[in-house]
């Protein structure tokens, strides 16, 4: 139920902001708005303000299904209009005014993302510190010289684009931007006791890595550093049977030094339960060696080792907060970069460089909406900003049924001096509907594949 409500709230907010952009632009351009509707289906609420601007008689409505909405404007192409009202008809407005009204919806979604990101920047977000866990053996990160425990101070994508790295999430975003631009990244890192920071080059551009969810895994980066301690133990698990306890800090396994929680998890998994492991642990200032026989568990058609314990403590956290002006600047920058990332991914899919499996539909959006709400309001606000950018960019694409398609009509009118004919408009609309249904079908298929395997 929480997931369903979160999804409905997300869609309602995004559609309301989108249509509000159209509405405010229409009012500003002197167009009479007849109806402002959020959703389709049975009406839940109808409201008509007593006081409105001269010439306005807008009716507001909230409908049962928040999967859409519309702003109905006075337009003589939809029926007879009194001569006195013609100046307020949409189709009688100059080309620039019509284009502004159409573009205002997607731009409102992008503006919402700026506001949400700015609010997060001002209030501060607790994120893992940019301390790296041990990379996978033989991975690009390991071959570049990373071994785990390094704190990332800064990153350089372009020669004149040096960025401070305040958190692990900031590092993740910088690496994603490097993948978008197909550039290597030079990290400035240091470990405790180092005389000076050193530079590490991650070959993102040279390897041609895509800016998707697998980017960090392809580099061999397993996440932020976590201490190799044991958390809650299952009563009948291998760890409890062997005598391990919550809070034990694992120093070595079979004589191999354990650098962090990620490395410990890998050692346990890769053992496949084929034999006992000698855990050297620190407990209350004493060092103990305890033999543990991991259980053999089949996971995704692969046998892995499990000890029935939460392995690895929480990462070290830092609150990332910015001042009023810097918070707005960073919000604008993040919105622009996210929009660029969305457009580049669409372009890569069109030319076959990225898989259409990256498309997500309503089921994935609903799933992530529910998860983000469960984590907290900040996670939900971040999720809402990302989806708002996606909606804004999508609606600016030159598809006939979208706002971008109408802008293409106006571009044609500006170049040729005459509007697109009704016959061609109808053909393009049909083609746009078919293409949109195809994209939605692919996205829905991807959703089902992700959620149900």
Short mmCIF file of C-alpha atoms in Angstrom, two decimals:
data_model
loop_
_atom_site.label_atom_id
_atom_site.label_comp_id
_atom_site.label_asym_id
_atom_site.label_seq_id
_atom_site.Cartn_x
_atom_site.Cartn_y
_atom_site.Cartn_z
CA UNK A 1 0.00 0.00 0.00
CA UNK A 2 2.87 2.39 0.84
CA UNK A 3 4.40 1.79 -2.60
CA UNK A 4 1.08 2.46 -4.34
CA UNK A 5 0.47 5.67 -2.39
CA UNK A 6 4.04 6.88 -2.97
CA UNK A 7 3.69 6.22 -6.69
CA UNK A 8 0.33 8.04 -6.89
CA UNK A 9 1.75 11.00 -4.95
CA UNK A 10 4.82 11.14 -7.21
CA UNK A 11 2.80 11.13 -10.42
CA UNK A 12 0.29 13.64 -9.06
CA UNK A 13 3.05 16.09 -8.05
CA UNK A 14 4.91 15.82 -11.34
CA UNK A 15 1.79 16.17 -13.51
CA UNK A 16 0.48 19.05 -11.36
CA UNK A 17 3.75 20.96 -11.71
CA UNK A 18 3.89 20.24 -15.45
CA UNK A 19 0.34 21.45 -16.09
CA UNK A 20 0.82 24.39 -13.74
CA UNK A 21 3.66 25.53 -15.97
CA UNK A 22 1.35 25.46 -19.00
CA UNK A 23 -1.38 27.23 -17.02
CA UNK A 24 0.78 30.07 -15.69
CA UNK A 25 2.34 30.64 -19.11
CA UNK A 26 -1.10 30.74 -20.77
CA UNK A 27 -2.39 33.26 -18.24
CA UNK A 28 0.74 35.37 -18.69
CA UNK A 29 0.21 35.36 -22.48
CA UNK A 30 -3.43 36.42 -22.15
CA UNK A 31 -4.98 33.07 -23.13
CA UNK A 32 -8.22 32.07 -21.43
CA UNK A 33 -7.83 28.74 -19.62
CA UNK A 34 -11.12 26.86 -19.38
CA UNK A 35 -10.03 23.85 -17.33
CA UNK A 36 -6.98 22.76 -15.35
CA UNK A 37 -7.22 19.01 -14.78
CA UNK A 38 -4.94 16.58 -12.94
CA UNK A 39 -5.63 12.96 -13.81
CA UNK A 40 -8.28 11.16 -15.80
CA UNK A 41 -11.43 9.25 -14.98
CA UNK A 42 -14.06 10.08 -12.34
CA UNK A 43 -13.74 13.50 -10.73
CA UNK A 44 -12.78 13.52 -7.06
CA UNK A 45 -12.79 17.28 -6.61
CA UNK A 46 -13.88 20.29 -8.68
CA UNK A 47 -13.12 23.88 -7.72
CA UNK A 48 -13.75 27.25 -9.36
CA UNK A 49 -12.28 30.31 -7.64
CA UNK A 50 -14.59 33.26 -7.15
CA UNK A 51 -11.86 35.77 -7.89
CA UNK A 52 -9.81 35.37 -11.07
CA UNK A 53 -8.02 37.67 -13.44
CA UNK A 54 -10.24 39.60 -15.86
CA UNK A 55 -11.13 37.36 -18.77
CA UNK A 56 -10.28 34.16 -16.84
CA UNK A 57 -12.87 31.58 -15.81
CA UNK A 58 -10.70 28.57 -15.07
CA UNK A 59 -12.17 25.46 -13.50
CA UNK A 60 -9.81 23.21 -11.50
CA UNK A 61 -10.41 19.47 -11.25
CA UNK A 62 -8.73 16.51 -9.56
CA UNK A 63 -9.56 13.13 -11.10
CA UNK A 64 -9.22 9.58 -9.87
CA UNK A 65 -6.23 8.40 -11.93
CA UNK A 66 -3.19 10.69 -11.57
CA UNK A 67 -1.44 9.29 -14.67
CA UNK A 68 -1.93 12.44 -16.72
CA UNK A 69 -3.56 15.82 -16.87
CA UNK A 70 -4.29 18.67 -19.22
CA UNK A 71 -4.89 22.40 -19.49
CA UNK A 72 -7.80 23.18 -21.81
CA UNK A 73 -7.53 26.60 -23.40
CA UNK A 74 -9.88 28.66 -25.51
CA UNK A 75 -9.18 27.69 -29.14
CA UNK A 76 -11.42 28.34 -32.14
CA UNK A 77 -10.16 25.15 -33.78
CA UNK A 78 -12.18 23.22 -31.19
CA UNK A 79 -15.42 25.08 -31.68
CA UNK A 80 -17.03 28.47 -32.33
CA UNK A 81 -15.61 31.40 -30.36
CA UNK A 82 -17.36 34.73 -29.92
CA UNK A 83 -15.69 37.61 -31.74
CA UNK A 84 -15.01 39.44 -28.47
CA UNK A 85 -13.18 36.40 -27.10
CA UNK A 86 -10.93 35.78 -30.10
CA UNK A 87 -8.02 37.82 -28.64
CA UNK A 88 -7.94 35.30 -25.78
CA UNK A 89 -7.89 32.23 -28.05
CA UNK A 90 -4.70 30.17 -28.06
CA UNK A 91 -4.54 29.78 -31.84
CA UNK A 92 -4.77 33.58 -32.33
CA UNK A 93 -1.65 34.25 -30.25
CA UNK A 94 1.74 34.96 -31.90
CA UNK A 95 3.98 31.99 -32.63
CA UNK A 96 6.41 32.89 -29.87
CA UNK A 97 3.64 33.03 -27.26
CA UNK A 98 2.29 29.62 -28.29
CA UNK A 99 5.76 28.09 -28.18
CA UNK A 100 6.35 29.58 -24.72
CA UNK A 101 3.08 28.12 -23.39
CA UNK A 102 3.92 24.66 -24.75
CA UNK A 103 7.52 24.69 -23.46
CA UNK A 104 6.49 25.97 -20.02
CA UNK A 105 5.28 22.53 -18.85
CA UNK A 106 8.60 20.67 -19.27
CA UNK A 107 10.50 23.72 -18.02
CA UNK A 108 8.36 23.69 -14.87
CA UNK A 109 9.47 20.10 -14.22
CA UNK A 110 13.11 21.12 -14.62
CA UNK A 111 12.57 24.09 -12.32
CA UNK A 112 11.01 21.77 -9.72
CA UNK A 113 14.19 19.67 -9.79
CA UNK A 114 16.30 22.79 -9.19
CA UNK A 115 14.14 23.74 -6.20
CA UNK A 116 14.28 20.22 -4.73
CA UNK A 117 18.05 19.92 -5.16
CA UNK A 118 18.54 23.38 -3.66
CA UNK A 119 16.42 22.43 -0.62
CA UNK A 120 18.56 19.32 -0.09
CA UNK A 121 21.74 21.36 -0.46
CA UNK A 122 20.55 23.86 2.14
CA UNK A 123 19.28 21.35 4.72
CA UNK A 124 22.23 18.97 4.29
CA UNK A 125 22.29 15.27 3.41
CA UNK A 126 24.11 12.56 5.38
CA UNK A 127 26.20 10.55 2.90
CA UNK A 128 29.06 8.02 3.20
CA UNK A 129 32.51 9.57 3.27
CA UNK A 130 34.57 9.14 0.07
CA UNK A 131 36.71 6.35 1.50
CA UNK A 132 37.03 3.43 -0.92
CA UNK A 133 36.50 -0.22 -0.10
CA UNK A 134 38.99 -2.77 -1.43
CA UNK A 135 38.44 -3.14 -5.20
CA UNK A 136 37.91 -6.46 -6.92
CA UNK A 137 41.14 -8.27 -7.77
CA UNK A 138 42.17 -7.74 -11.40
CA UNK A 139 39.65 -4.92 -11.91
CA UNK A 140 40.51 -1.59 -13.56
CA UNK A 141 40.47 0.07 -10.13
CA UNK A 142 42.92 -2.47 -8.69
CA UNK A 143 45.20 -2.25 -11.73
CA UNK A 144 45.16 1.55 -11.41
CA UNK A 145 46.71 1.23 -7.93
CA UNK A 146 43.76 1.30 -5.52
CA UNK A 147 43.84 -1.20 -2.67
CA UNK A 148 41.11 0.01 -0.32
CA UNK A 149 41.03 2.56 2.48
CA UNK A 150 41.95 5.53 0.26
CA UNK A 151 40.12 8.79 0.84
CA UNK A 152 39.29 10.62 -2.39
CA UNK A 153 40.04 14.33 -2.13
CA UNK A 154 39.30 15.53 -5.66
CA UNK A 155 38.62 14.35 -9.18
CA UNK A 156 39.51 15.73 -12.61
CA UNK A 157 37.51 14.85 -15.74
CA UNK A 158 38.76 17.61 -18.03
CA UNK A 159 42.01 19.55 -17.55
CA UNK A 160 40.10 22.60 -16.28
CA UNK A 161 37.37 20.70 -14.43
CA UNK A 162 38.76 19.80 -11.00
CA UNK A 163 36.04 18.93 -8.49
CA UNK A 164 36.17 18.46 -4.74
CA UNK A 165 34.72 15.15 -3.55
CA UNK A 166 32.88 15.64 -0.24
CA UNK A 167 31.13 12.23 -0.21
CA UNK A 168 30.97 8.84 -1.89
CA UNK A 169 27.76 9.84 -3.67
CA UNK A 170 29.58 12.86 -5.12
CA UNK A 171 32.27 10.49 -6.40
CA UNK A 172 29.64 8.22 -7.94
CA UNK A 173 28.12 11.19 -9.79
CA UNK A 174 31.52 12.41 -11.05
CA UNK A 175 32.31 8.94 -12.41
CA UNK A 176 28.90 8.89 -14.12
CA UNK A 177 29.65 12.27 -15.71
CA UNK A 178 33.00 10.94 -16.93
CA UNK A 179 31.21 7.98 -18.53
CA UNK A 180 28.76 10.38 -20.22
CA UNK A 181 31.66 12.35 -21.70
CA UNK A 182 33.74 9.19 -22.34
CA UNK A 183 36.70 10.61 -20.40
CA UNK A 184 39.15 9.07 -17.96
CA UNK A 185 39.06 10.34 -14.37
CA UNK A 186 42.12 11.29 -12.33
CA UNK A 187 41.49 10.88 -8.60
CA UNK A 188 43.59 12.51 -5.91
CA UNK A 189 43.65 10.03 -3.02
CA UNK A 190 45.48 9.54 0.26
CA UNK A 191 45.68 6.91 2.95
CA UNK A 192 46.37 7.45 6.64
CA UNK A 193 50.12 7.82 7.06
CA UNK A 194 50.82 8.85 3.45
CA UNK A 195 53.39 11.62 3.14
CA UNK A 196 51.42 13.23 0.30
CA UNK A 197 48.34 12.54 -1.82
CA UNK A 198 48.80 10.52 -5.00
CA UNK A 199 46.95 10.44 -8.29
CA UNK A 200 45.06 7.46 -9.69
CA UNK A 201 43.71 7.35 -13.24
CA UNK A 202 40.53 5.35 -13.81
CA UNK A 203 40.28 4.44 -17.54
CA UNK A 204 36.55 5.05 -18.01
CA UNK A 205 36.91 6.64 -21.44
CA UNK A 206 39.56 4.22 -22.67
CA UNK A 207 37.38 1.24 -21.73
CA UNK A 208 34.25 2.87 -23.17
CA UNK A 209 32.19 2.22 -20.02
CA UNK A 210 28.52 3.24 -20.13
CA UNK A 211 26.96 5.62 -17.56
CA UNK A 212 24.58 3.04 -16.11
CA UNK A 213 24.05 1.28 -12.79
CA UNK A 214 26.85 -1.20 -13.56
CA UNK A 215 29.55 1.48 -13.88
CA UNK A 216 31.09 1.09 -10.42
CA UNK A 217 30.98 -2.71 -10.64
CA UNK A 218 32.72 -2.62 -14.03
CA UNK A 219 35.47 -0.48 -12.50
CA UNK A 220 35.76 -2.89 -9.58
CA UNK A 221 34.66 -0.34 -6.99
CA UNK A 222 32.50 -2.15 -4.47
CA UNK A 223 31.30 0.82 -2.44
CA UNK A 224 32.39 3.00 0.47
CA UNK A 225 34.77 1.60 3.09
CA UNK A 226 33.12 -0.20 6.02
CA UNK A 227 34.82 -1.71 9.09
CA UNK A 228 35.17 -5.53 9.03
CA UNK A 229 33.02 -6.13 12.08
CA UNK A 230 30.16 -8.56 12.64
CA UNK A 231 26.64 -7.30 13.27
CA UNK A 232 23.56 -9.32 14.22
CA UNK A 233 23.98 -13.10 14.11
CA UNK A 234 21.33 -15.65 13.19
CA UNK A 235 20.65 -18.02 16.06
CA UNK A 236 21.39 -21.15 14.03
CA UNK A 237 23.86 -19.63 11.56
CA UNK A 238 27.44 -20.77 10.99
CA UNK A 239 28.88 -17.76 12.85
CA UNK A 240 26.80 -18.41 15.98
CA UNK A 241 27.59 -22.14 15.89
CA UNK A 242 31.32 -21.40 15.76
CA UNK A 243 31.22 -18.96 18.69
CA UNK A 244 31.58 -15.65 16.90
CA UNK A 245 29.83 -12.69 18.53
CA UNK A 246 28.28 -9.41 17.51
CA UNK A 247 30.95 -6.72 17.54
CA UNK A 248 33.86 -9.03 16.70
CA UNK A 249 36.37 -7.26 14.45
CA UNK A 250 37.81 -9.65 11.88
CA UNK A 251 41.53 -9.08 11.29
CA UNK A 252 42.45 -12.09 9.12
CA UNK A 253 40.79 -15.02 7.41
CA UNK A 254 43.05 -18.04 6.75
CA UNK A 255 45.99 -15.71 7.36
CA UNK A 256 44.84 -13.15 4.76
CA UNK A 257 44.51 -9.60 6.05
CA UNK A 258 40.92 -8.30 5.90
CA UNK A 259 40.89 -4.62 4.98
CA UNK A 260 37.16 -3.89 5.19
CA UNK A 261 33.65 -5.30 5.30
CA UNK A 262 33.41 -5.68 1.52
CA UNK A 263 36.59 -7.78 1.40
CA UNK A 264 35.31 -9.95 4.26
CA UNK A 265 32.03 -10.57 2.48
CA UNK A 266 33.86 -11.60 -0.68
CA UNK A 267 36.10 -14.04 1.17
CA UNK A 268 33.08 -15.71 2.77
CA UNK A 269 31.08 -15.85 -0.48
CA UNK A 270 33.97 -17.17 -2.56
CA UNK A 271 34.76 -19.92 -0.04
CA UNK A 272 31.53 -21.65 -1.22
CA UNK A 273 31.47 -23.46 2.10
CA UNK A 274 34.03 -26.00 0.87
CA UNK A 275 35.95 -26.02 4.13
CA UNK A 276 36.41 -24.25 7.47
CA UNK A 277 37.82 -20.72 7.59
CA UNK A 278 40.19 -19.57 10.34
CA UNK A 279 38.85 -16.22 11.60
CA UNK A 280 41.32 -14.14 13.60
CA UNK A 281 39.14 -11.65 15.50
CA UNK A 282 39.62 -8.89 18.03
CA UNK A 283 37.20 -9.02 20.96
CA UNK A 284 37.47 -6.83 24.05
CA UNK A 285 41.16 -6.16 23.47
CA UNK A 286 41.98 -9.86 22.97
CA UNK A 287 42.78 -11.71 19.76
CA UNK A 288 41.10 -15.02 19.13
CA UNK A 289 41.29 -17.55 16.31
CA UNK A 290 37.94 -19.25 15.64
CA UNK A 291 37.26 -21.90 13.02
CA UNK A 292 34.05 -21.22 11.05
CA UNK A 293 32.43 -23.59 8.57
CA UNK A 294 30.33 -21.44 6.17
CA UNK A 295 27.06 -22.87 4.94
CA UNK A 296 26.77 -23.70 1.23
CA UNK A 297 23.92 -21.68 -0.30
CA UNK A 298 22.74 -21.62 -3.90
CA UNK A 299 22.23 -18.07 -5.13
CA UNK A 300 21.34 -17.25 -8.76
CA UNK A 301 22.48 -20.74 -9.83
CA UNK A 302 25.86 -20.23 -8.08
CA UNK A 303 27.00 -21.79 -4.81
CA UNK A 304 28.25 -19.22 -2.28
CA UNK A 305 29.35 -19.31 1.34
CA UNK A 306 27.21 -17.83 4.13
CA UNK A 307 27.88 -17.52 7.86
CA UNK A 308 24.46 -16.23 8.98
CA UNK A 309 25.66 -12.84 10.18
CA UNK A 310 25.51 -9.23 9.11
CA UNK A 311 29.04 -8.66 7.82
CA UNK A 312 30.51 -5.15 7.88
CA UNK A 313 29.65 -2.12 9.97
CA UNK A 314 28.04 1.09 8.69
CA UNK A 315 30.27 3.40 6.63
CA UNK A 316 31.59 6.62 8.09
CA UNK A 317 29.13 9.40 7.30
CA UNK A 318 29.42 13.11 6.57
CA UNK A 319 26.72 15.77 6.27
CA UNK A 320 27.05 17.57 2.92
CA UNK A 321 25.57 21.06 3.19
CA UNK A 322 25.96 24.26 1.14
CA UNK A 323 25.16 27.91 1.65
CA UNK A 324 22.21 29.72 0.01
CA UNK A 325 23.91 30.82 -3.23
CA UNK A 326 26.21 27.81 -3.64
CA UNK A 327 23.25 25.52 -2.96
CA UNK A 328 21.34 27.07 -5.87
CA UNK A 329 24.39 26.94 -8.16
CA UNK A 330 24.94 23.27 -7.44
CA UNK A 331 21.21 22.56 -7.89
CA UNK A 332 21.29 24.21 -11.33
CA UNK A 333 24.46 22.33 -12.24
CA UNK A 334 23.03 18.97 -11.13
CA UNK A 335 19.80 19.56 -13.09
CA UNK A 336 21.72 20.46 -16.26
CA UNK A 337 24.04 17.45 -15.87
CA UNK A 338 21.13 15.08 -15.24
CA UNK A 339 19.35 16.43 -18.31
CA UNK A 340 22.51 15.95 -20.37
CA UNK A 341 22.88 12.41 -19.02
CA UNK A 342 19.26 11.60 -19.98
CA UNK A 343 19.67 12.95 -23.51
CA UNK A 344 22.99 11.18 -24.03
CA UNK A 345 21.56 7.86 -22.84
CA UNK A 346 18.62 8.25 -25.24
CA UNK A 347 21.07 9.01 -28.03
CA UNK A 348 23.23 5.99 -27.18
CA UNK A 349 20.14 3.76 -27.24
CA UNK A 350 19.10 5.11 -30.64
CA UNK A 351 22.49 4.29 -32.20
CA UNK A 352 22.80 0.95 -30.41
CA UNK A 353 25.60 1.88 -27.99
CA UNK A 354 23.36 1.39 -24.96
CA UNK A 355 20.77 -1.27 -24.30
CA UNK A 356 17.05 -0.48 -24.26
CA UNK A 357 17.07 -2.39 -20.98
CA UNK A 358 17.97 0.96 -19.41
CA UNK A 359 14.40 2.13 -20.06
CA UNK A 360 12.23 2.08 -16.94
CA UNK A 361 8.46 2.16 -16.74
CA UNK A 362 5.73 2.68 -14.13
CA UNK A 363 6.47 -0.48 -12.15
CA UNK A 364 10.10 0.50 -11.57
CA UNK A 365 9.08 4.06 -10.72
CA UNK A 366 6.53 2.74 -8.22
CA UNK A 367 9.11 0.37 -6.70
CA UNK A 368 11.69 3.12 -6.20
CA UNK A 369 9.06 5.56 -4.94
CA UNK A 370 8.11 3.09 -2.20
CA UNK A 371 11.73 2.37 -1.32
CA UNK A 372 12.71 6.04 -1.13
CA UNK A 373 9.75 6.87 1.11
CA UNK A 374 10.74 4.01 3.42
CA UNK A 375 14.29 5.43 3.70
CA UNK A 376 13.22 8.99 4.52
CA UNK A 377 12.05 12.30 3.13
CA UNK A 378 15.46 13.27 1.75
CA UNK A 379 15.72 10.08 -0.29
CA UNK A 380 12.20 10.68 -1.63
CA UNK A 381 13.01 14.29 -2.57
CA UNK A 382 16.11 13.12 -4.46
CA UNK A 383 14.05 10.49 -6.26
CA UNK A 384 11.34 13.05 -7.10
CA UNK A 385 13.95 15.43 -8.55
CA UNK A 386 15.38 12.72 -10.80
CA UNK A 387 11.96 11.67 -12.10
CA UNK A 388 10.95 15.31 -12.63
CA UNK A 389 14.03 15.86 -14.81
CA UNK A 390 13.27 12.70 -16.77
CA UNK A 391 9.68 13.84 -17.37
CA UNK A 392 10.80 17.32 -18.43
CA UNK A 393 13.42 16.04 -20.86
CA UNK A 394 11.10 13.36 -22.25
CA UNK A 395 8.39 15.91 -23.00
CA UNK A 396 10.86 18.08 -24.91
CA UNK A 397 11.71 15.27 -27.33
CA UNK A 398 10.41 15.93 -30.88
CA UNK A 399 7.67 13.29 -30.78
CA UNK A 400 4.34 14.50 -32.23
CA UNK A 401 2.26 13.57 -29.17
CA UNK A 402 4.61 15.34 -26.74
CA UNK A 403 5.27 19.02 -26.09
CA UNK A 404 8.48 18.76 -28.11
CA UNK A 405 6.45 17.61 -31.10
CA UNK A 406 4.32 20.74 -30.93
CA UNK A 407 7.47 22.83 -30.73
CA UNK A 408 8.64 21.12 -33.93
CA UNK A 409 5.35 22.15 -35.58
CA UNK A 410 6.02 25.73 -34.55
CA UNK A 411 9.56 25.52 -35.88
CA UNK A 412 8.14 24.39 -39.23
CA UNK A 413 5.69 27.29 -39.13
CA UNK A 414 8.49 29.75 -38.34
CA UNK A 415 10.62 28.48 -41.25
CA UNK A 416 7.90 28.10 -43.90
CA UNK A 417 5.49 30.81 -42.79
CA UNK A 418 2.53 28.41 -42.67
CA UNK A 419 1.33 25.87 -40.07
CA UNK A 420 1.46 22.11 -40.52
CA UNK A 421 -1.62 20.96 -42.42
CA UNK A 422 -4.36 19.08 -40.60
CA UNK A 423 -3.75 15.98 -42.73
CA UNK A 424 -0.07 15.86 -41.86
CA UNK A 425 -0.84 16.68 -38.24
CA UNK A 426 -3.13 13.66 -38.04
CA UNK A 427 -0.56 11.34 -39.65
CA UNK A 428 2.22 12.53 -37.34
CA UNK A 429 -0.01 12.18 -34.29
CA UNK A 430 -0.80 8.57 -35.21
CA UNK A 431 2.86 7.80 -35.75
CA UNK A 432 3.78 9.43 -32.46
CA UNK A 433 1.18 7.40 -30.58
CA UNK A 434 2.49 4.16 -32.10
CA UNK A 435 6.10 5.04 -31.19
CA UNK A 436 5.12 6.06 -27.66
CA UNK A 437 3.18 2.80 -27.14
CA UNK A 438 6.24 0.88 -28.38
CA UNK A 439 8.54 2.65 -25.93
CA UNK A 440 6.08 2.13 -23.08
CA UNK A 441 5.80 -1.57 -23.95
CA UNK A 442 9.59 -1.97 -23.86
CA UNK A 443 9.78 -0.11 -20.55
CA UNK A 444 6.99 -2.24 -19.05
CA UNK A 445 8.71 -5.42 -20.24
CA UNK A 446 11.95 -4.23 -18.59
CA UNK A 447 10.02 -3.51 -15.38
CA UNK A 448 8.55 -7.01 -15.29
CA UNK A 449 11.96 -8.54 -16.04
CA UNK A 450 13.62 -6.58 -13.20
CA UNK A 451 10.94 -7.17 -10.60
CA UNK A 452 10.10 -10.80 -11.35
CA UNK A 453 13.35 -12.04 -12.87
#
